[in-house]
Amino acid sequence: ETGVTQTPRHLVMGMTNKKSLKCEQHLGHNAMYWYKQSAKKPLELMFVYNFKEQTENNSVPSRFSPECPNSSHLFLHLHTLQPEDSALYLCASSQDPQGSTLTDTQYFGPGTRLTVL
Amino acid sequence: AQTVTQSQPEMSVQEAETVTLSCTYDTSESDYYLFWYKQPPSRQMILVIRQEAYKQQNATENRFSVNFQKAAKSFSLKISDSQLGDAAMYFCAYRSSYNDMCFGAGTRLTVKP
């Protein structure tokens, strides 16, 4: 059983819909991440949260809105997406905030397969 | 900027044989970590092995080992005695104190029975 869970596993939405992706980590970690995985492209880091505070936003369009209410939960709110946003969205967590410990390893959830029609 | 390159989009190996997946990276830093992650069809990304750049000894985890050539900026993964369950996408990744995790595009490994 993975320490990082994501729901839903699959999501189909229209461009005018509003939906949210949820991630929960059961590992007692302090940092959480959102990645986008598109076909034949390297994973793209979208957002980083350390101790519930957003520390990274890698030029992600505003139609993606993250929320981290506590160190165990991370959401990605979606609205007015485009078909090119269709991808696998992966959540990850790590014990220490990025940059503080070089040995830190990220643990990934199973992902949400998003299709935008 | 750091980049990670996996030049083999697809590889195949016969069950019980050995296969090596290639990875090269570009960095100007001297202290960093390298990782290999496995992503099976179930999509769960799993850490396979990691290597500290300051260590000369190659990391080993059971059937998985790396060939780390720091001067050449090469970090290949060797899978010995390949099993059907090894079939997956394999991602090489780099991380330093000053930079985010950077992933390669992945290599799809097929294991033939």
CSV table of C-alpha atoms in Angstrom, one decimal:
chain,number,residue,atom,x,y,z
A,1,GLU,CA,0.0,0.0,0.0
A,2,THR,CA,1.5,3.3,-1.1
A,3,GLY,CA,2.2,6.1,1.4
A,4,VAL,CA,0.9,8.6,-1.2
A,5,THR,CA,-2.6,8.4,-2.5
A,6,GLN,CA,-4.3,10.3,-5.2
A,7,THR,CA,-8.0,10.7,-6.2
A,8,PRO,CA,-9.5,10.4,-8.6
A,9,ARG,CA,-7.4,8.0,-10.7
A,10,HIS,CA,-9.1,9.1,-13.9
A,11,LEU,CA,-10.9,12.3,-14.7
A,12,VAL,CA,-12.5,13.5,-17.9
A,13,MET,CA,-13.6,17.1,-18.0
A,14,GLY,CA,-14.8,19.7,-20.5
A,15,MET,CA,-13.0,23.0,-20.9
A,16,THR,CA,-15.6,24.9,-19.0
A,17,ASN,CA,-15.6,22.5,-16.0
A,18,LYS,CA,-14.1,23.1,-12.6
A,19,LYS,CA,-12.6,20.0,-10.9
A,20,SER,CA,-10.0,19.3,-8.2
A,21,LEU,CA,-7.3,16.6,-7.8
A,22,LYS,CA,-6.5,15.4,-4.4
A,23,CYS,CA,-3.3,14.0,-2.9
A,24,GLU,CA,-2.7,12.7,0.6
A,25,GLN,CA,0.5,11.4,2.1
A,26,HIS,CA,0.6,9.1,5.1
A,27,LEU,CA,4.4,9.3,5.5
A,28,GLY,CA,4.7,12.2,7.9
A,29,HIS,CA,6.5,14.2,5.3
A,30,ASN,CA,6.9,18.0,5.2
A,31,ALA,CA,7.1,18.7,1.5
A,32,MET,CA,4.7,17.9,-1.3
A,33,TYR,CA,4.9,18.3,-5.1
A,34,TRP,CA,2.7,18.4,-8.2
A,35,TYR,CA,4.2,17.1,-11.4
A,36,LYS,CA,2.7,16.9,-14.9
A,37,GLN,CA,3.6,13.9,-17.1
A,38,SER,CA,2.8,14.2,-20.7
A,39,ALA,CA,3.5,11.6,-23.4
A,40,LYS,CA,7.1,11.4,-24.5
A,41,LYS,CA,8.2,14.3,-22.3
A,42,PRO,CA,10.1,14.5,-19.1
A,43,LEU,CA,8.2,15.0,-15.9
A,44,GLU,CA,7.5,18.7,-15.3
A,45,LEU,CA,7.6,20.1,-11.8
A,46,MET,CA,4.6,22.4,-11.3
A,47,PHE,CA,4.4,23.3,-7.6
A,48,VAL,CA,6.3,22.7,-4.4
A,49,TYR,CA,5.0,23.1,-0.9
A,50,ASN,CA,7.2,23.1,2.1
A,51,PHE,CA,5.5,23.0,5.5
A,52,LYS,CA,2.3,24.1,3.8
A,53,GLU,CA,3.9,27.1,2.1
A,54,GLN,CA,4.3,27.3,-1.6
A,55,THR,CA,7.9,27.7,-2.5
A,56,GLU,CA,7.9,26.9,-6.2
A,57,ASN,CA,5.7,27.8,-9.1
A,58,ASN,CA,7.4,26.9,-12.3
A,59,SER,CA,5.5,29.2,-14.7
A,60,VAL,CA,2.3,27.2,-14.4
A,61,PRO,CA,-0.8,28.8,-16.0
A,62,SER,CA,-3.3,30.3,-13.6
A,63,ARG,CA,-5.9,27.8,-14.7
A,64,PHE,CA,-4.0,25.4,-12.3
A,65,SER,CA,-4.5,26.5,-8.7
A,66,PRO,CA,-2.8,24.5,-5.9
A,67,GLU,CA,-3.9,24.4,-2.3
A,68,CYS,CA,-2.2,22.8,0.7
A,69,PRO,CA,-4.3,23.0,3.8
A,70,ASN,CA,-1.9,21.0,5.9
A,71,SER,CA,1.3,19.0,5.4
A,72,SER,CA,-0.6,15.8,4.6
A,73,HIS,CA,-3.0,17.1,1.9
A,74,LEU,CA,-2.4,18.8,-1.4
A,75,PHE,CA,-5.0,19.8,-4.0
A,76,LEU,CA,-4.8,20.9,-7.5
A,77,HIS,CA,-7.9,23.0,-8.6
A,78,LEU,CA,-8.6,23.0,-12.3
A,79,HIS,CA,-10.7,25.4,-14.2
A,80,THR,CA,-11.1,26.3,-17.9
A,81,LEU,CA,-8.4,23.9,-19.0
A,82,GLN,CA,-7.3,23.3,-22.5
A,83,PRO,CA,-7.0,20.0,-24.4
A,84,GLU,CA,-3.2,20.2,-24.2
A,85,ASP,CA,-3.5,20.0,-20.4
A,86,SER,CA,-4.5,16.4,-20.8
A,87,ALA,CA,-1.8,14.4,-19.0
A,88,LEU,CA,-0.9,12.3,-16.0
A,89,TYR,CA,-0.7,14.4,-12.9
A,90,LEU,CA,1.6,13.0,-10.2
A,91,CYS,CA,1.8,14.0,-6.6
A,92,ALA,CA,4.9,13.3,-4.6
A,93,SER,CA,6.1,14.0,-1.0
A,94,SER,CA,9.4,14.0,0.8
A,95,GLN,CA,10.6,14.2,4.4
A,96,ASP,CA,12.5,17.4,4.1
A,97,PRO,CA,11.9,20.6,2.2
A,98,GLN,CA,13.6,20.7,-1.2
A,99,GLY,CA,17.1,22.0,-0.9
A,100,SER,CA,17.6,21.3,2.8
A,101,THR,CA,18.7,17.7,2.6
A,102,LEU,CA,20.5,16.3,-0.4
A,103,THR,CA,19.6,12.8,0.6
A,104,ASP,CA,15.9,13.5,0.5
A,105,THR,CA,13.9,11.1,-1.7
A,106,GLN,CA,10.5,11.8,-3.2
A,107,TYR,CA,7.8,9.3,-3.0
A,108,PHE,CA,5.1,9.3,-5.7
A,109,GLY,CA,1.4,8.7,-5.8
A,110,PRO,CA,-0.2,6.6,-8.5
A,111,GLY,CA,-1.3,9.7,-10.5
A,112,THR,CA,-4.5,11.0,-11.9
A,113,ARG,CA,-5.0,10.5,-15.7
A,114,LEU,CA,-6.7,13.8,-16.8
A,115,THR,CA,-8.4,14.1,-20.2
A,116,VAL,CA,-9.7,17.5,-21.3
A,117,LEU,CA,-12.3,17.4,-24.0
B,1,ALA,CA,20.3,24.6,-16.5
B,2,GLN,CA,20.5,21.0,-15.6
B,3,THR,CA,19.4,18.5,-18.1
B,4,VAL,CA,19.0,14.7,-18.0
B,5,THR,CA,19.1,12.7,-21.2
B,6,GLN,CA,17.9,9.2,-21.8
B,7,SER,CA,18.9,8.3,-25.3
B,8,GLN,CA,17.0,5.0,-25.4
B,9,PRO,CA,13.3,5.5,-25.7
B,10,GLU,CA,12.7,1.7,-25.7
B,11,MET,CA,14.7,-1.3,-24.7
B,12,SER,CA,13.9,-5.0,-24.5
B,13,VAL,CA,15.6,-7.9,-22.7
B,14,GLN,CA,15.0,-11.6,-22.5
B,15,GLU,CA,13.9,-12.9,-19.1
B,16,ALA,CA,16.9,-13.8,-16.9
B,17,GLU,CA,19.3,-11.7,-19.1
B,18,THR,CA,21.0,-8.5,-18.2
B,19,VAL,CA,20.1,-5.1,-19.6
B,20,THR,CA,21.7,-1.7,-19.2
B,21,LEU,CA,19.8,1.6,-19.5
B,22,SER,CA,21.7,4.7,-20.3
B,23,CYS,CA,21.5,8.2,-18.7
B,24,THR,CA,23.6,11.2,-19.1
B,25,TYR,CA,23.3,14.6,-17.4
B,26,ASP,CA,24.6,18.0,-17.7
B,27,THR,CA,25.6,20.1,-14.6
B,28,SER,CA,28.2,22.5,-13.4
B,29,GLU,CA,27.7,21.4,-9.8
B,30,SER,CA,29.9,19.0,-7.9
B,31,ASP,CA,27.5,17.8,-5.2
B,32,TYR,CA,24.3,16.2,-6.3
B,33,TYR,CA,22.2,13.0,-6.2
B,34,LEU,CA,21.2,10.8,-9.1
B,35,PHE,CA,18.1,8.5,-9.1
B,36,TRP,CA,16.5,5.8,-11.1
B,37,TYR,CA,12.8,5.6,-10.8
B,38,LYS,CA,10.6,2.8,-12.1
B,39,GLN,CA,7.0,3.4,-13.3
B,40,PRO,CA,5.2,0.1,-14.1
B,41,PRO,CA,1.9,0.1,-16.0
B,42,SER,CA,0.1,0.7,-12.7
B,43,ARG,CA,1.7,4.2,-12.9
B,44,GLN,CA,3.2,4.2,-9.3
B,45,MET,CA,6.6,5.8,-9.5
B,46,ILE,CA,8.9,3.8,-7.4
B,47,LEU,CA,12.5,4.6,-6.4
B,48,VAL,CA,14.9,1.9,-7.6
B,49,ILE,CA,18.3,3.2,-6.7
B,50,ARG,CA,20.1,6.4,-5.9
B,51,GLN,CA,23.7,7.5,-6.0
B,52,GLU,CA,25.5,10.3,-4.2
B,53,ALA,CA,27.9,12.1,-6.5
B,54,TYR,CA,30.6,12.3,-3.9
B,55,LYS,CA,30.7,8.5,-3.6
B,56,GLN,CA,33.0,6.7,-6.0
B,57,GLN,CA,31.5,3.3,-5.2
B,58,ASN,CA,28.6,2.4,-7.4
B,59,ALA,CA,25.2,1.9,-5.7
B,60,THR,CA,23.7,-1.6,-5.7
B,61,GLU,CA,20.2,-2.8,-4.7
B,62,ASN,CA,19.8,-6.5,-5.2
B,63,ARG,CA,19.6,-7.0,-9.0
B,64,PHE,CA,19.9,-3.3,-9.7
B,65,SER,CA,23.3,-1.6,-9.9
B,66,VAL,CA,24.6,1.6,-11.4
B,67,ASN,CA,27.7,2.5,-13.3
B,68,PHE,CA,28.4,6.1,-12.2
B,69,GLN,CA,31.0,7.9,-14.3
B,70,LYS,CA,31.2,11.4,-12.8
B,71,ALA,CA,33.7,12.8,-15.2
B,72,ALA,CA,31.7,11.6,-18.1
B,73,LYS,CA,28.4,12.6,-16.4
B,74,SER,CA,27.0,9.2,-17.1
B,75,PHE,CA,24.7,7.2,-14.8
B,76,SER,CA,23.6,3.9,-16.3
B,77,LEU,CA,21.3,1.3,-14.7
B,78,LYS,CA,22.1,-2.4,-15.0
B,79,ILE,CA,19.4,-4.9,-14.3
B,80,SER,CA,20.6,-8.4,-13.8
B,81,ASP,CA,18.5,-11.6,-14.1
B,82,SER,CA,15.7,-9.6,-15.6
B,83,GLN,CA,12.2,-10.6,-14.5
B,84,LEU,CA,8.8,-10.0,-16.1
B,85,GLY,CA,8.0,-7.6,-13.3
B,86,ASP,CA,10.8,-5.4,-14.3
B,87,ALA,CA,8.8,-4.3,-17.4
B,88,ALA,CA,8.2,-0.6,-16.9
B,89,MET,CA,9.2,2.9,-17.8
B,90,TYR,CA,12.5,3.9,-16.2
B,91,PHE,CA,13.3,7.5,-15.4
B,92,CYS,CA,16.7,8.8,-14.6
B,93,ALA,CA,16.6,11.9,-12.3
B,94,TYR,CA,19.0,14.5,-11.0
B,95,ARG,CA,18.8,16.7,-8.0
B,96,SER,CA,21.2,19.1,-6.2
B,97,SER,CA,20.9,21.5,-3.3
B,98,TYR,CA,20.2,24.4,-5.6
B,99,ASN,CA,18.0,22.8,-8.2
B,100,ASP,CA,14.7,21.0,-8.4
B,101,MET,CA,14.4,17.4,-9.3
B,102,CYS,CA,15.1,17.0,-13.1
B,103,PHE,CA,13.9,13.9,-14.9
B,104,GLY,CA,14.8,12.3,-18.2
B,105,ALA,CA,12.2,11.5,-20.8
B,106,GLY,CA,12.3,7.8,-19.8
B,107,THR,CA,13.1,4.4,-21.3
B,108,ARG,CA,10.4,1.8,-21.8
B,109,LEU,CA,11.7,-1.6,-20.9
B,110,THR,CA,10.1,-4.7,-22.2
B,111,VAL,CA,10.9,-8.1,-20.8
B,112,LYS,CA,10.4,-11.1,-23.1
B,113,PRO,CA,9.5,-14.4,-21.6
